[in-house]
Amino acid sequence: MSRVQTSSRALNHVVTDFFGQVARAYDSATLQRLVYRPPQDQVVAELRAAGCRRIADIGCGTGILTDRIERELHPEVVYGVDASAGMLARAGRRSTAVRWVRGPAERLPLADGELDAVVTTSAFHFFDHPAALREFHRVLAPGGLVAIATVHPSAPASRPLQRLTRSPKFPAHAPSPQETRELLERAGFEVTDQRKVHRPPLPDFLIPDVITVARRR
């Protein structure tokens, strides 16, 4: 096993344990409104415009976005995938229509070409990027959509994460917009859009999220 693979699994273990413990706080109305809902709005808009019918939300946490996708878009199937049992326990109480699945982004428990959209918000920085994108490519049908919303590494809110991921134990896990674009292109995607996520009343410099949208070649 390579050092990168070992580091990635170590990081996944740390993140999974952490989010299993903070799942309840994650559902805070203020936290959701200021931090998480703006990128989720962008993702829902992309899915609606593309008419996606078979969707997976990777790193779904307590399932707020996944449940919203199911209720607002009425897809044929929507999966909420997360590595944290604590997060999925809360997600399962939110909806019985969503298919909740435990697993890491780097080893998705989904079939080849099963989906026409994969989305992830506020979680991509915790993944082993090349491995996760290979899985996104595998589970998407040709032409399938991927939408990734993640914090820019220059954001003040990302600094604790950056200190962690710059540790010798872990690979860097907060890519810049340009790096995200390059990672997608190397994984076999064509980037179709990349833009800032605005979240009034917070100033953009505080949490300058970026959403990147691409199609599987």
Tab-separated table of C-alpha atoms in Angstrom:
chain	number	residue	atom	x	y	z
A	1	MET	CA	0.000	0.000	0.000
A	2	SER	CA	1.369	3.439	-0.931
A	3	ARG	CA	2.021	6.211	1.594
A	4	VAL	CA	-0.720	8.308	-0.051
A	5	GLN	CA	-3.248	5.478	0.355
A	6	THR	CA	-2.223	4.962	3.983
A	7	SER	CA	-2.450	8.693	4.700
A	8	SER	CA	-5.834	8.920	3.010
A	9	ARG	CA	-7.230	6.076	5.095
A	10	ALA	CA	-5.836	7.660	8.265
A	11	LEU	CA	-7.507	10.955	7.404
A	12	ASN	CA	-10.787	9.226	6.582
A	13	HIS	CA	-10.708	7.532	9.981
A	14	VAL	CA	-10.089	10.829	11.810
A	15	VAL	CA	-12.796	12.642	9.859
A	16	THR	CA	-15.321	9.801	10.262
A	17	ASP	CA	-14.844	9.689	14.031
A	18	PHE	CA	-15.032	13.470	14.334
A	19	PHE	CA	-18.227	13.861	12.342
A	20	GLY	CA	-19.823	10.933	14.123
A	21	GLN	CA	-19.440	12.946	17.334
A	22	VAL	CA	-20.593	16.337	15.979
A	23	ALA	CA	-23.542	15.176	13.867
A	24	ARG	CA	-26.084	16.908	16.117
A	25	ALA	CA	-24.260	20.272	16.044
A	26	TYR	CA	-24.006	20.003	12.258
A	27	ASP	CA	-27.799	20.374	12.045
A	28	SER	CA	-27.771	23.787	13.750
A	29	ALA	CA	-30.140	26.093	11.844
A	30	THR	CA	-27.710	29.015	11.921
A	31	LEU	CA	-24.768	26.917	10.751
A	32	GLN	CA	-26.823	25.438	7.937
A	33	ARG	CA	-28.201	28.800	6.789
A	34	LEU	CA	-24.878	30.662	6.776
A	35	VAL	CA	-22.422	27.955	5.789
A	36	TYR	CA	-24.022	24.972	4.092
A	37	ARG	CA	-27.234	26.077	2.391
A	38	PRO	CA	-25.698	28.484	-0.183
A	39	PRO	CA	-23.613	25.807	-1.957
A	40	GLN	CA	-26.509	23.376	-1.643
A	41	ASP	CA	-28.762	25.878	-3.434
A	42	GLN	CA	-26.252	25.955	-6.284
A	43	VAL	CA	-26.127	22.177	-6.519
A	44	VAL	CA	-29.922	21.806	-6.552
A	45	ALA	CA	-30.117	24.389	-9.335
A	46	GLU	CA	-27.557	22.472	-11.409
A	47	LEU	CA	-29.402	19.180	-10.952
A	48	ARG	CA	-32.732	20.756	-11.830
A	49	ALA	CA	-31.363	22.400	-14.980
A	50	ALA	CA	-29.752	19.153	-16.131
A	51	GLY	CA	-32.835	17.028	-15.406
A	52	CYS	CA	-30.804	14.444	-13.496
A	53	ARG	CA	-32.765	11.385	-12.366
A	54	ARG	CA	-30.216	9.062	-10.674
A	55	ILE	CA	-28.178	11.002	-8.157
A	56	ALA	CA	-25.696	10.404	-5.351
A	57	ASP	CA	-24.723	12.938	-2.688
A	58	ILE	CA	-21.237	11.989	-1.515
A	59	GLY	CA	-20.241	12.991	1.997
A	60	CYS	CA	-23.925	13.605	2.662
A	61	GLY	CA	-23.545	14.123	6.408
A	62	THR	CA	-26.910	14.235	8.154
A	63	GLY	CA	-28.659	14.225	4.798
A	64	ILE	CA	-30.080	17.735	4.590
A	65	LEU	CA	-29.119	18.218	0.938
A	66	THR	CA	-29.926	14.621	-0.016
A	67	ASP	CA	-33.394	14.847	1.490
A	68	ARG	CA	-33.929	18.180	-0.243
A	69	ILE	CA	-32.950	16.668	-3.604
A	70	GLU	CA	-35.480	13.896	-3.102
A	71	ARG	CA	-38.292	16.248	-2.035
A	72	GLU	CA	-37.738	19.027	-4.561
A	73	LEU	CA	-36.550	17.142	-7.659
A	74	HIS	CA	-38.318	13.761	-7.250
A	75	PRO	CA	-35.557	11.729	-8.940
A	76	GLU	CA	-35.873	8.041	-9.729
A	77	VAL	CA	-33.292	7.307	-7.047
A	78	VAL	CA	-31.083	9.361	-4.769
A	79	TYR	CA	-28.295	7.946	-2.622
A	80	GLY	CA	-26.855	9.607	0.449
A	81	VAL	CA	-23.335	8.255	0.919
A	82	ASP	CA	-21.186	8.940	3.952
A	83	ALA	CA	-18.410	7.169	5.839
A	84	SER	CA	-19.724	8.260	9.245
A	85	ALA	CA	-22.208	5.998	11.015
A	86	GLY	CA	-23.176	8.877	13.318
A	87	MET	CA	-24.068	11.139	10.405
A	88	LEU	CA	-26.041	8.412	8.628
A	89	ALA	CA	-27.962	7.559	11.798
A	90	ARG	CA	-29.356	11.097	11.835
A	91	ALA	CA	-29.839	11.079	8.064
A	92	GLY	CA	-31.903	7.900	8.239
A	93	ARG	CA	-34.354	9.594	10.590
A	94	ARG	CA	-34.740	12.451	8.129
A	95	SER	CA	-36.061	10.441	5.169
A	96	THR	CA	-37.050	6.907	4.263
A	97	ALA	CA	-37.224	7.743	0.542
A	98	VAL	CA	-33.465	8.277	0.224
A	99	ARG	CA	-31.177	5.253	-0.016
A	100	TRP	CA	-28.613	5.830	2.735
A	101	VAL	CA	-25.342	4.004	2.159
A	102	ARG	CA	-22.228	3.890	4.304
A	103	GLY	CA	-18.926	4.060	2.468
A	104	PRO	CA	-15.963	6.305	1.659
A	105	ALA	CA	-15.821	8.480	-1.434
A	106	GLU	CA	-12.774	6.539	-2.574
A	107	ARG	CA	-14.666	3.204	-2.646
A	108	LEU	CA	-18.265	3.937	-3.508
A	109	PRO	CA	-20.668	1.021	-2.956
A	110	LEU	CA	-22.388	1.733	-6.282
A	111	ALA	CA	-22.361	0.002	-9.661
A	112	ASP	CA	-20.490	1.145	-12.771
A	113	GLY	CA	-22.477	3.695	-14.788
A	114	GLU	CA	-25.366	3.580	-12.313
A	115	LEU	CA	-25.838	7.356	-11.998
A	116	ASP	CA	-26.309	10.456	-14.092
A	117	ALA	CA	-25.171	12.863	-11.353
A	118	VAL	CA	-22.729	12.895	-8.448
A	119	VAL	CA	-22.617	15.885	-6.115
A	120	THR	CA	-20.624	16.797	-3.039
A	121	THR	CA	-20.752	19.944	-0.926
A	122	SER	CA	-18.387	21.027	1.846
A	123	ALA	CA	-16.750	17.589	1.904
A	124	PHE	CA	-14.399	17.241	-1.083
A	125	HIS	CA	-11.460	18.611	0.912
A	126	PHE	CA	-11.652	15.514	3.136
A	127	PHE	CA	-11.339	13.075	0.222
A	128	ASP	CA	-8.343	11.559	-1.520
A	129	HIS	CA	-9.059	13.612	-4.641
A	130	PRO	CA	-7.724	11.376	-7.450
A	131	ALA	CA	-9.221	8.238	-5.886
A	132	ALA	CA	-12.603	9.875	-5.282
A	133	LEU	CA	-12.761	11.308	-8.796
A	134	ARG	CA	-11.936	7.920	-10.296
A	135	GLU	CA	-14.937	6.573	-8.399
A	136	PHE	CA	-17.152	9.461	-9.503
A	137	HIS	CA	-16.162	8.710	-13.103
A	138	ARG	CA	-16.802	4.987	-12.648
A	139	VAL	CA	-20.320	5.295	-11.236
A	140	LEU	CA	-21.445	7.943	-13.750
A	141	ALA	CA	-22.869	7.132	-17.156
A	142	PRO	CA	-21.187	8.899	-20.110
A	143	GLY	CA	-22.185	12.550	-20.072
A	144	GLY	CA	-23.071	12.353	-16.384
A	145	LEU	CA	-22.805	15.478	-14.253
A	146	VAL	CA	-20.514	16.087	-11.307
A	147	ALA	CA	-20.854	19.180	-9.099
A	148	ILE	CA	-18.275	19.877	-6.398
A	149	ALA	CA	-18.645	22.755	-3.950
A	150	THR	CA	-15.675	23.198	-1.646
A	151	VAL	CA	-14.022	25.900	0.397
A	152	HIS	CA	-11.136	27.791	-1.224
A	153	PRO	CA	-7.890	27.046	0.660
A	154	SER	CA	-7.277	30.777	1.172
A	155	ALA	CA	-10.461	31.147	3.259
A	156	PRO	CA	-10.024	32.042	6.935
A	157	ALA	CA	-12.475	29.225	7.754
A	158	SER	CA	-10.180	26.701	6.049
A	159	ARG	CA	-7.065	27.514	8.066
A	160	PRO	CA	-7.582	24.893	10.801
A	161	LEU	CA	-8.170	22.310	8.062
A	162	GLN	CA	-5.053	23.451	6.223
A	163	ARG	CA	-2.948	23.078	9.368
A	164	LEU	CA	-4.226	19.528	9.746
A	165	THR	CA	-3.761	18.498	6.130
A	166	ARG	CA	-0.255	19.967	5.957
A	167	SER	CA	0.774	17.569	8.688
A	168	PRO	CA	3.239	14.882	7.492
A	169	LYS	CA	0.501	12.333	8.271
A	170	PHE	CA	-1.888	13.612	5.612
A	171	PRO	CA	-1.821	14.697	1.975
A	172	ALA	CA	-3.134	18.208	1.192
A	173	HIS	CA	-6.910	18.134	1.038
A	174	ALA	CA	-8.098	21.635	0.156
A	175	PRO	CA	-7.481	22.212	-3.572
A	176	SER	CA	-7.597	25.605	-5.209
A	177	PRO	CA	-10.159	26.192	-7.980
A	178	GLN	CA	-7.459	25.673	-10.612
A	179	GLU	CA	-6.315	22.469	-8.940
A	180	THR	CA	-9.898	21.219	-8.794
A	181	ARG	CA	-10.290	21.900	-12.501
A	182	GLU	CA	-7.059	20.061	-13.299
A	183	LEU	CA	-7.980	17.108	-11.089
A	184	LEU	CA	-11.311	16.746	-12.886
A	185	GLU	CA	-9.752	16.972	-16.320
A	186	ARG	CA	-7.147	14.332	-15.458
A	187	ALA	CA	-9.929	12.066	-14.186
A	188	GLY	CA	-11.780	12.188	-17.503
A	189	PHE	CA	-14.202	15.077	-16.998
A	190	GLU	CA	-14.847	18.218	-19.019
A	191	VAL	CA	-15.314	21.258	-16.784
A	192	THR	CA	-18.301	23.323	-17.928
A	193	ASP	CA	-18.505	25.956	-15.190
A	194	GLN	CA	-16.677	27.210	-12.128
A	195	ARG	CA	-17.880	30.098	-9.963
A	196	LYS	CA	-17.941	31.565	-6.469
A	197	VAL	CA	-20.702	30.703	-4.038
A	198	HIS	CA	-22.117	33.861	-2.472
A	199	ARG	CA	-23.603	33.704	1.006
A	200	PRO	CA	-24.970	37.081	2.187
A	201	PRO	CA	-24.717	38.476	4.802
A	202	LEU	CA	-21.233	36.985	5.163
A	203	PRO	CA	-18.477	38.645	3.079
A	204	ASP	CA	-17.136	36.448	0.273
A	205	PHE	CA	-13.591	36.551	1.634
A	206	LEU	CA	-14.650	34.845	4.878
A	207	ILE	CA	-15.786	31.570	3.273
A	208	PRO	CA	-15.035	31.874	-0.452
A	209	ASP	CA	-16.580	28.608	-1.630
A	210	VAL	CA	-16.282	27.649	-5.263
A	211	ILE	CA	-18.589	25.309	-7.172
A	212	THR	CA	-17.120	23.392	-10.092
A	213	VAL	CA	-19.426	21.650	-12.573
A	214	ALA	CA	-18.233	19.056	-15.076
A	215	ARG	CA	-19.419	16.277	-17.365
A	216	ARG	CA	-18.030	12.756	-17.706
A	217	ARG	CA	-16.347	12.250	-21.035
